[in-house]
Amino acid sequence: MASIMTTSIIVLYFLITLLVGAWASKKVKSSEDYIVAGRSLGFWFFVLLVVSSATSGMSILGVAGLGYTAGWPSIWEQIFVPLTTAVCILFYGTKLHKISEKMGYMTVQDYFADRFYSPKLMRVLSGLAVIVTSTIYLVGQYTAISIVLIWLFGITHTQALIIAAAIVLFYVVLGGLYAVAWVNLIQGIFIVGGVLIVSPFILKAAGGFTHINTVIASIDPNFVNLAYPQMHPPYAGYAFLTPLYLVSFFFLLAMGLGSGPHIINNVLAVKKDKYFKFAPFASFAIYVVIMYLLKIVGFGTRAMVADGLLKVPYPDYAYISAVNYALPTLIWPLFAVIVLSAVMSTTDRLMLTIGSSVSWDIYKNLINPKAEDKTITNISRITVVVVAILTLYLAIKPPQLLALLIWMGIGIMLSSFVMPLLAGLYWKRATREGAIASMGIGFATSIIFGFIHQYIVKLPMHFSMYSFILSVIAMIVVSLLTKSPSEKVLKNTLTGPFIQQKKR
Amino acid sequence: MIYGLPDTTFFVVLLVPIVIALLLLFWGFKYKPVEEN
């Protein structure tokens, strides 16, 4: 059971986030304040918001877990995921921010509706894809909260989920993106500081870097290589990270994750264009250090298990087992705060994204264009509550395919959003029909390939790669077969093969 | 072997993030945004 100290630190952490939510709610005067924080985010707010939105709970527990299972070939995950924040800011964000400032967009779907001159169909299609991917992803996040709270307090899975959901719900409903940005700033600092403090303890307990590598190499020599041998099916369950698979992993993580609505919508809330200069570097540099440390802790835990120092019940528990073994009990709550911060910073952003999609894209732009500002904010708040209850229910009774669903979430992001975004921003010939075909085919086939991979035959690449290729083909072929967009549309949405248009 | 890792592994996992970070830093110095207002 948790000590009084642990309980007080966790309670203090929750209280801080609640107070920030209550305080931020005073700043919300319009739907623009609620959805894009009045477009007022400063440099560090923005950088840490992007990093912490991308650092989900599964990326703390899951990263160490995959390192524990698969060794160094899985280190690519730690390069591709930080890279996605840079890709998102640089290739999508810089331009989207400029256009959205000019046109007053609140969500990426606003951009899609204008760029593909499809105020209804494209908006509904992309809005639905956002709602589906975010909801799937959200369910996965609750699992990580539950693992930590159960470990600390010995409470049940259901109790753990209800406590966490109630707290996130409170500040998201009250403060919208203002609250999320402030809470994420604090959480971002907790994640970065916490991982930097905790990880060296674990590496020291495991016998140091060289010892860790020597031990894991003795389990399987490929554990210290950059990839597993290219063979299909792989020689062991964990040896799936072959060179071919890593190619699909690059697209999935470096391109797909960054196009996720909960990450990309952050770029619309930035105050000044000049923040885009060093934001890609700052987010990548911070994120890569944290991710490397987390992964090496996973290797260290594997070495400690091989040395007979500790036992790990299942891979995702690797980090917790290592903390349990290597750190004094006093520091446990610090670790718990890191994981909770990571989970909650993604969870809150996802909930807000779904809320904005329903209130702004579906209600305001489709059902009731004359809706008042207050009504939009309230509908967003009601949606957040409904989504929280629904996902909580799914997390309490997790579907058997939970892990598949989480991977499918990112896979659908890659297959549905990347091509319409990239082609929309940089290719003048991309048309409405092309975008609808690309998004529709990508969305549907990613689900189909996911189930093929799960039930029929294991595929040599991540299943979303196949649907992504189909979405690229659909975009190119259908666009070339249909009438070009008008010059007015292209001019308004700054379309063309450039990041910034040269002054004439 | 360096720190128990094959030389290739060691240099790739060390250099790839450094090169990416340097490229992004280069972008930061090169990009001159034109503020609208």
CSV table of N, CA, C and O in Angstrom, one decimal, chain A residues 72 75-76 79 83 86 90 94 98 101-102 209-210 213-214 217 224-226 271-278 280-281 284-285 288 292 499-501 503, chain B:
chain,number,residue,atom,x,y,z
A,72,TRP,N,18.1,-3.4,-29.1
A,72,TRP,CA,18.4,-2.2,-29.9
A,72,TRP,C,17.7,-2.0,-31.2
A,72,TRP,O,17.6,-0.9,-31.7
A,75,ILE,N,15.4,0.8,-31.3
A,75,ILE,CA,15.8,2.2,-31.0
A,75,ILE,C,15.3,3.1,-32.1
A,75,ILE,O,15.1,4.3,-31.8
A,76,TRP,N,15.0,2.6,-33.3
A,76,TRP,CA,14.5,3.5,-34.3
A,76,TRP,C,13.2,4.2,-33.9
A,76,TRP,O,12.9,5.3,-34.4
A,79,ILE,N,13.9,7.4,-32.6
A,79,ILE,CA,14.3,8.5,-33.5
A,79,ILE,C,13.1,8.9,-34.3
A,79,ILE,O,12.9,10.1,-34.5
A,83,LEU,N,11.1,12.6,-34.3
A,83,LEU,CA,11.2,13.2,-35.6
A,83,LEU,C,9.8,13.7,-36.0
A,83,LEU,O,9.6,14.7,-36.7
A,86,ALA,N,9.0,17.2,-35.2
A,86,ALA,CA,9.7,18.2,-36.1
A,86,ALA,C,9.0,18.2,-37.4
A,86,ALA,O,8.7,19.3,-38.0
A,90,LEU,N,7.4,21.5,-38.9
A,90,LEU,CA,8.0,22.1,-40.0
A,90,LEU,C,7.2,21.9,-41.3
A,90,LEU,O,6.9,22.9,-42.0
A,94,THR,N,4.1,25.0,-40.1
A,94,THR,CA,4.6,26.3,-40.6
A,94,THR,C,3.6,26.9,-41.5
A,94,THR,O,3.1,28.1,-41.4
A,98,LYS,N,0.1,29.8,-40.9
A,98,LYS,CA,0.0,31.0,-41.8
A,98,LYS,C,-1.4,31.1,-42.4
A,98,LYS,O,-2.0,32.1,-42.4
A,101,GLU,N,-4.2,31.6,-39.7
A,101,GLU,CA,-4.2,33.0,-39.2
A,101,GLU,C,-5.0,33.9,-40.1
A,101,GLU,O,-5.8,34.7,-39.7
A,102,LYS,N,-4.7,33.7,-41.4
A,102,LYS,CA,-5.4,34.5,-42.5
A,102,LYS,C,-6.8,34.2,-42.6
A,102,LYS,O,-7.7,35.1,-42.7
A,209,PHE,N,26.2,0.8,-18.7
A,209,PHE,CA,25.8,0.7,-20.1
A,209,PHE,C,26.5,-0.5,-20.8
A,209,PHE,O,25.8,-1.3,-21.4
A,210,THR,N,27.8,-0.6,-20.5
A,210,THR,CA,28.5,-1.7,-21.2
A,210,THR,C,28.0,-3.1,-20.7
A,210,THR,O,27.8,-4.0,-21.6
A,213,ASN,N,24.6,-4.0,-22.3
A,213,ASN,CA,24.8,-4.4,-23.7
A,213,ASN,C,25.4,-5.8,-23.8
A,213,ASN,O,24.9,-6.6,-24.6
A,214,THR,N,26.4,-6.1,-23.0
A,214,THR,CA,27.0,-7.4,-23.0
A,214,THR,C,26.0,-8.5,-22.7
A,214,THR,O,25.9,-9.6,-23.3
A,217,ALA,N,23.3,-9.0,-25.4
A,217,ALA,CA,23.8,-9.6,-26.6
A,217,ALA,C,24.0,-11.1,-26.3
A,217,ALA,O,23.9,-11.9,-27.3
A,224,VAL,N,21.8,-6.4,-30.1
A,224,VAL,CA,22.7,-5.2,-30.2
A,224,VAL,C,22.9,-4.8,-31.7
A,224,VAL,O,23.7,-3.9,-31.9
A,225,ASN,N,22.1,-5.3,-32.6
A,225,ASN,CA,22.2,-4.9,-34.0
A,225,ASN,C,21.1,-3.8,-34.2
A,225,ASN,O,20.3,-3.5,-33.4
A,226,LEU,N,21.2,-3.2,-35.5
A,226,LEU,CA,20.3,-2.2,-35.8
A,226,LEU,C,18.9,-2.7,-36.4
A,226,LEU,O,18.0,-1.9,-36.5
A,271,LYS,N,1.3,31.7,-31.2
A,271,LYS,CA,1.1,33.2,-31.3
A,271,LYS,C,1.8,33.8,-32.5
A,271,LYS,O,1.2,34.5,-33.3
A,272,LYS,N,3.1,33.4,-32.7
A,272,LYS,CA,3.9,34.1,-33.7
A,272,LYS,C,4.5,33.1,-34.7
A,272,LYS,O,5.0,32.0,-34.2
A,273,ASP,N,4.6,33.5,-35.9
A,273,ASP,CA,5.3,32.6,-36.9
A,273,ASP,C,6.7,32.4,-36.6
A,273,ASP,O,7.3,31.3,-36.9
A,274,LYS,N,7.4,33.3,-35.9
A,274,LYS,CA,8.8,33.1,-35.7
A,274,LYS,C,9.1,32.0,-34.8
A,274,LYS,O,10.2,31.5,-34.8
A,275,TYR,N,8.1,31.5,-34.0
A,275,TYR,CA,8.3,30.4,-33.1
A,275,TYR,C,8.6,29.1,-33.9
A,275,TYR,O,9.1,28.1,-33.4
A,276,PHE,N,8.2,29.1,-35.2
A,276,PHE,CA,8.4,27.9,-36.0
A,276,PHE,C,9.9,27.8,-36.5
A,276,PHE,O,10.3,26.8,-37.0
A,277,LYS,N,10.7,28.8,-36.2
A,277,LYS,CA,12.1,28.7,-36.6
A,277,LYS,C,12.8,27.6,-35.8
A,277,LYS,O,13.4,26.6,-36.3
A,278,PHE,N,12.8,27.7,-34.4
A,278,PHE,CA,13.5,26.7,-33.6
A,278,PHE,C,12.7,25.7,-32.9
A,278,PHE,O,13.2,24.8,-32.2
A,280,PRO,N,11.0,23.1,-34.3
A,280,PRO,CA,11.3,21.7,-34.7
A,280,PRO,C,12.6,21.2,-34.0
A,280,PRO,O,12.6,20.1,-33.5
A,281,PHE,N,13.6,22.0,-33.9
A,281,PHE,CA,14.8,21.6,-33.2
A,281,PHE,C,14.6,21.3,-31.8
A,281,PHE,O,15.0,20.3,-31.2
A,284,PHE,N,12.5,18.2,-31.1
A,284,PHE,CA,13.2,17.0,-31.4
A,284,PHE,C,14.3,16.7,-30.4
A,284,PHE,O,14.4,15.6,-29.9
A,285,ALA,N,15.0,17.7,-30.1
A,285,ALA,CA,16.2,17.5,-29.2
A,285,ALA,C,15.7,17.1,-27.8
A,285,ALA,O,16.3,16.1,-27.2
A,288,VAL,N,14.2,13.4,-28.1
A,288,VAL,CA,15.0,12.3,-28.4
A,288,VAL,C,15.8,11.9,-27.1
A,288,VAL,O,16.0,10.7,-26.9
A,292,TYR,N,15.4,8.1,-25.7
A,292,TYR,CA,16.6,7.2,-25.6
A,292,TYR,C,16.8,6.7,-24.2
A,292,TYR,O,17.0,5.5,-24.0
A,499,ILE,N,7.4,26.3,-48.5
A,499,ILE,CA,7.0,26.4,-47.2
A,499,ILE,C,6.5,27.9,-46.9
A,499,ILE,O,5.5,28.1,-46.3
A,500,GLN,N,7.3,28.8,-47.5
A,500,GLN,CA,6.9,30.2,-47.4
A,500,GLN,C,7.0,30.8,-48.7
A,500,GLN,O,8.0,30.7,-49.4
A,501,GLN,N,5.9,31.5,-49.1
A,501,GLN,CA,5.9,32.1,-50.4
A,501,GLN,C,6.8,33.3,-50.4
A,501,GLN,O,6.8,34.1,-49.5
A,503,LYS,N,8.1,37.0,-51.3
A,503,LYS,CA,7.4,38.2,-51.5
A,503,LYS,C,7.6,38.7,-52.9
A,503,LYS,O,8.7,38.6,-53.4
B,1,MET,N,34.0,-3.3,-30.9
B,1,MET,CA,32.9,-3.1,-29.9
B,1,MET,C,33.2,-1.8,-29.1
B,1,MET,O,34.3,-1.5,-28.6
B,2,ILE,N,32.1,-1.0,-29.0
B,2,ILE,CA,32.2,0.2,-28.1
B,2,ILE,C,31.1,0.1,-27.1
B,2,ILE,O,29.9,0.0,-27.5
B,3,TYR,N,31.4,0.2,-25.9
B,3,TYR,CA,30.4,0.0,-24.8
B,3,TYR,C,29.6,-1.2,-25.0
B,3,TYR,O,28.3,-1.2,-24.8
B,4,GLY,N,30.1,-2.3,-25.5
B,4,GLY,CA,29.4,-3.5,-25.6
B,4,GLY,C,28.5,-3.6,-26.9
B,4,GLY,O,27.8,-4.5,-27.1
B,5,LEU,N,28.6,-2.5,-27.7
B,5,LEU,CA,27.8,-2.5,-28.9
B,5,LEU,C,28.7,-2.6,-30.1
B,5,LEU,O,29.8,-2.1,-30.1
B,6,PRO,N,28.3,-3.3,-31.2
B,6,PRO,CA,29.1,-3.3,-32.5
B,6,PRO,C,29.3,-1.9,-32.9
B,6,PRO,O,28.4,-1.0,-32.7
B,7,ASP,N,30.4,-1.6,-33.6
B,7,ASP,CA,30.8,-0.2,-34.0
B,7,ASP,C,29.7,0.4,-34.8
B,7,ASP,O,29.3,1.6,-34.5
B,8,THR,N,29.1,-0.3,-35.8
B,8,THR,CA,28.1,0.3,-36.6
B,8,THR,C,26.9,0.7,-35.8
B,8,THR,O,26.4,1.8,-35.9
B,9,THR,N,26.4,-0.2,-34.9
B,9,THR,CA,25.3,0.2,-34.0
B,9,THR,C,25.6,1.4,-33.2
B,9,THR,O,24.8,2.4,-33.2
B,10,PHE,N,26.8,1.5,-32.6
B,10,PHE,CA,27.1,2.6,-31.8
B,10,PHE,C,27.1,3.9,-32.5
B,10,PHE,O,26.4,4.9,-32.1
B,11,PHE,N,27.8,3.9,-33.7
B,11,PHE,CA,27.8,5.2,-34.4
B,11,PHE,C,26.5,5.6,-35.0
B,11,PHE,O,26.2,6.8,-35.1
B,12,VAL,N,25.7,4.6,-35.5
B,12,VAL,CA,24.4,5.0,-36.1
B,12,VAL,C,23.5,5.6,-35.1
B,12,VAL,O,22.9,6.6,-35.3
B,13,VAL,N,23.4,4.9,-33.9
B,13,VAL,CA,22.4,5.4,-32.9
B,13,VAL,C,22.9,6.7,-32.3
B,13,VAL,O,22.1,7.5,-31.8
B,14,LEU,N,24.2,7.0,-32.4
B,14,LEU,CA,24.7,8.2,-31.9
B,14,LEU,C,24.6,9.3,-32.9
B,14,LEU,O,24.1,10.4,-32.6
B,15,LEU,N,25.0,9.0,-34.1
B,15,LEU,CA,25.1,10.1,-35.1
B,15,LEU,C,23.8,10.5,-35.8
B,15,LEU,O,23.6,11.6,-36.1
B,16,VAL,N,22.9,9.5,-36.0
B,16,VAL,CA,21.6,9.8,-36.7
B,16,VAL,C,20.9,11.0,-36.0
B,16,VAL,O,20.5,12.0,-36.6
B,17,PRO,N,20.6,10.8,-34.7
B,17,PRO,CA,19.9,11.9,-34.0
B,17,PRO,C,20.7,13.3,-34.0
B,17,PRO,O,20.1,14.3,-34.2
B,18,ILE,N,22.0,13.2,-34.0
B,18,ILE,CA,22.8,14.4,-34.0
B,18,ILE,C,22.7,15.1,-35.3
B,18,ILE,O,22.5,16.3,-35.4
B,19,VAL,N,22.8,14.3,-36.4
B,19,VAL,CA,22.6,14.9,-37.7
B,19,VAL,C,21.3,15.5,-37.9
B,19,VAL,O,21.1,16.6,-38.4
B,20,ILE,N,20.2,14.8,-37.5
B,20,ILE,CA,18.9,15.3,-37.6
B,20,ILE,C,18.8,16.6,-36.9
B,20,ILE,O,18.2,17.6,-37.4
B,21,ALA,N,19.3,16.6,-35.6
B,21,ALA,CA,19.2,17.8,-34.8
B,21,ALA,C,19.9,19.0,-35.5
B,21,ALA,O,19.4,20.1,-35.5
B,22,LEU,N,21.1,18.7,-36.1
B,22,LEU,CA,21.9,19.8,-36.7
B,22,LEU,C,21.1,20.3,-37.9
B,22,LEU,O,21.1,21.5,-38.2
B,23,LEU,N,20.5,19.4,-38.7
B,23,LEU,CA,19.7,19.9,-39.8
B,23,LEU,C,18.5,20.8,-39.4
B,23,LEU,O,18.2,21.8,-40.0
B,24,LEU,N,17.9,20.4,-38.3
B,24,LEU,CA,16.8,21.2,-37.8
B,24,LEU,C,17.3,22.6,-37.3
B,24,LEU,O,16.6,23.6,-37.5
B,25,LEU,N,18.4,22.6,-36.7
B,25,LEU,CA,19.0,23.8,-36.2
B,25,LEU,C,19.3,24.7,-37.4
B,25,LEU,O,19.1,25.9,-37.4
B,26,PHE,N,19.8,24.1,-38.5
B,26,PHE,CA,20.2,24.8,-39.7
B,26,PHE,C,18.9,25.5,-40.3
B,26,PHE,O,18.9,26.6,-40.7
B,27,TRP,N,17.8,24.7,-40.3
B,27,TRP,CA,16.5,25.2,-40.7
B,27,TRP,C,16.1,26.5,-39.9
B,27,TRP,O,15.7,27.5,-40.4
B,28,GLY,N,16.4,26.4,-38.6
B,28,GLY,CA,16.0,27.5,-37.7
B,28,GLY,C,16.7,28.8,-38.1
B,28,GLY,O,16.1,29.8,-38.1
B,29,PHE,N,18.0,28.6,-38.4
B,29,PHE,CA,18.7,29.8,-38.8
B,29,PHE,C,18.3,30.4,-40.2
B,29,PHE,O,18.4,31.5,-40.5
B,30,LYS,N,17.9,29.4,-41.0
B,30,LYS,CA,17.7,29.8,-42.4
B,30,LYS,C,16.3,30.4,-42.6
B,30,LYS,O,16.1,31.3,-43.5
B,31,TYR,N,15.3,29.9,-41.9
B,31,TYR,CA,13.9,30.3,-42.1
B,31,TYR,C,13.7,31.7,-41.5
B,31,TYR,O,13.9,31.9,-40.4
B,32,LYS,N,13.2,32.6,-42.4
B,32,LYS,CA,12.9,33.9,-42.0
B,32,LYS,C,11.4,34.2,-42.2
B,32,LYS,O,11.0,34.6,-43.3
B,33,PRO,N,10.6,33.9,-41.2
B,33,PRO,CA,9.2,34.1,-41.4
B,33,PRO,C,8.8,35.6,-41.5
B,33,PRO,O,9.4,36.4,-40.9
B,34,VAL,N,7.8,35.8,-42.4
B,34,VAL,CA,7.3,37.2,-42.6
B,34,VAL,C,6.0,37.3,-41.7
B,34,VAL,O,5.0,36.6,-42.0
B,35,GLU,N,6.0,38.1,-40.7
B,35,GLU,CA,4.9,38.2,-39.8
B,35,GLU,C,3.8,39.0,-40.6
B,35,GLU,O,4.1,40.0,-41.3
B,36,GLU,N,2.5,38.5,-40.5
B,36,GLU,CA,1.5,39.2,-41.2
B,36,GLU,C,1.1,40.6,-40.7
B,36,GLU,O,1.0,41.5,-41.4
B,37,ASN,N,1.0,40.6,-39.3
B,37,ASN,CA,0.7,41.9,-38.7
B,37,ASN,C,1.9,42.6,-38.2
B,37,ASN,O,2.4,42.3,-37.2
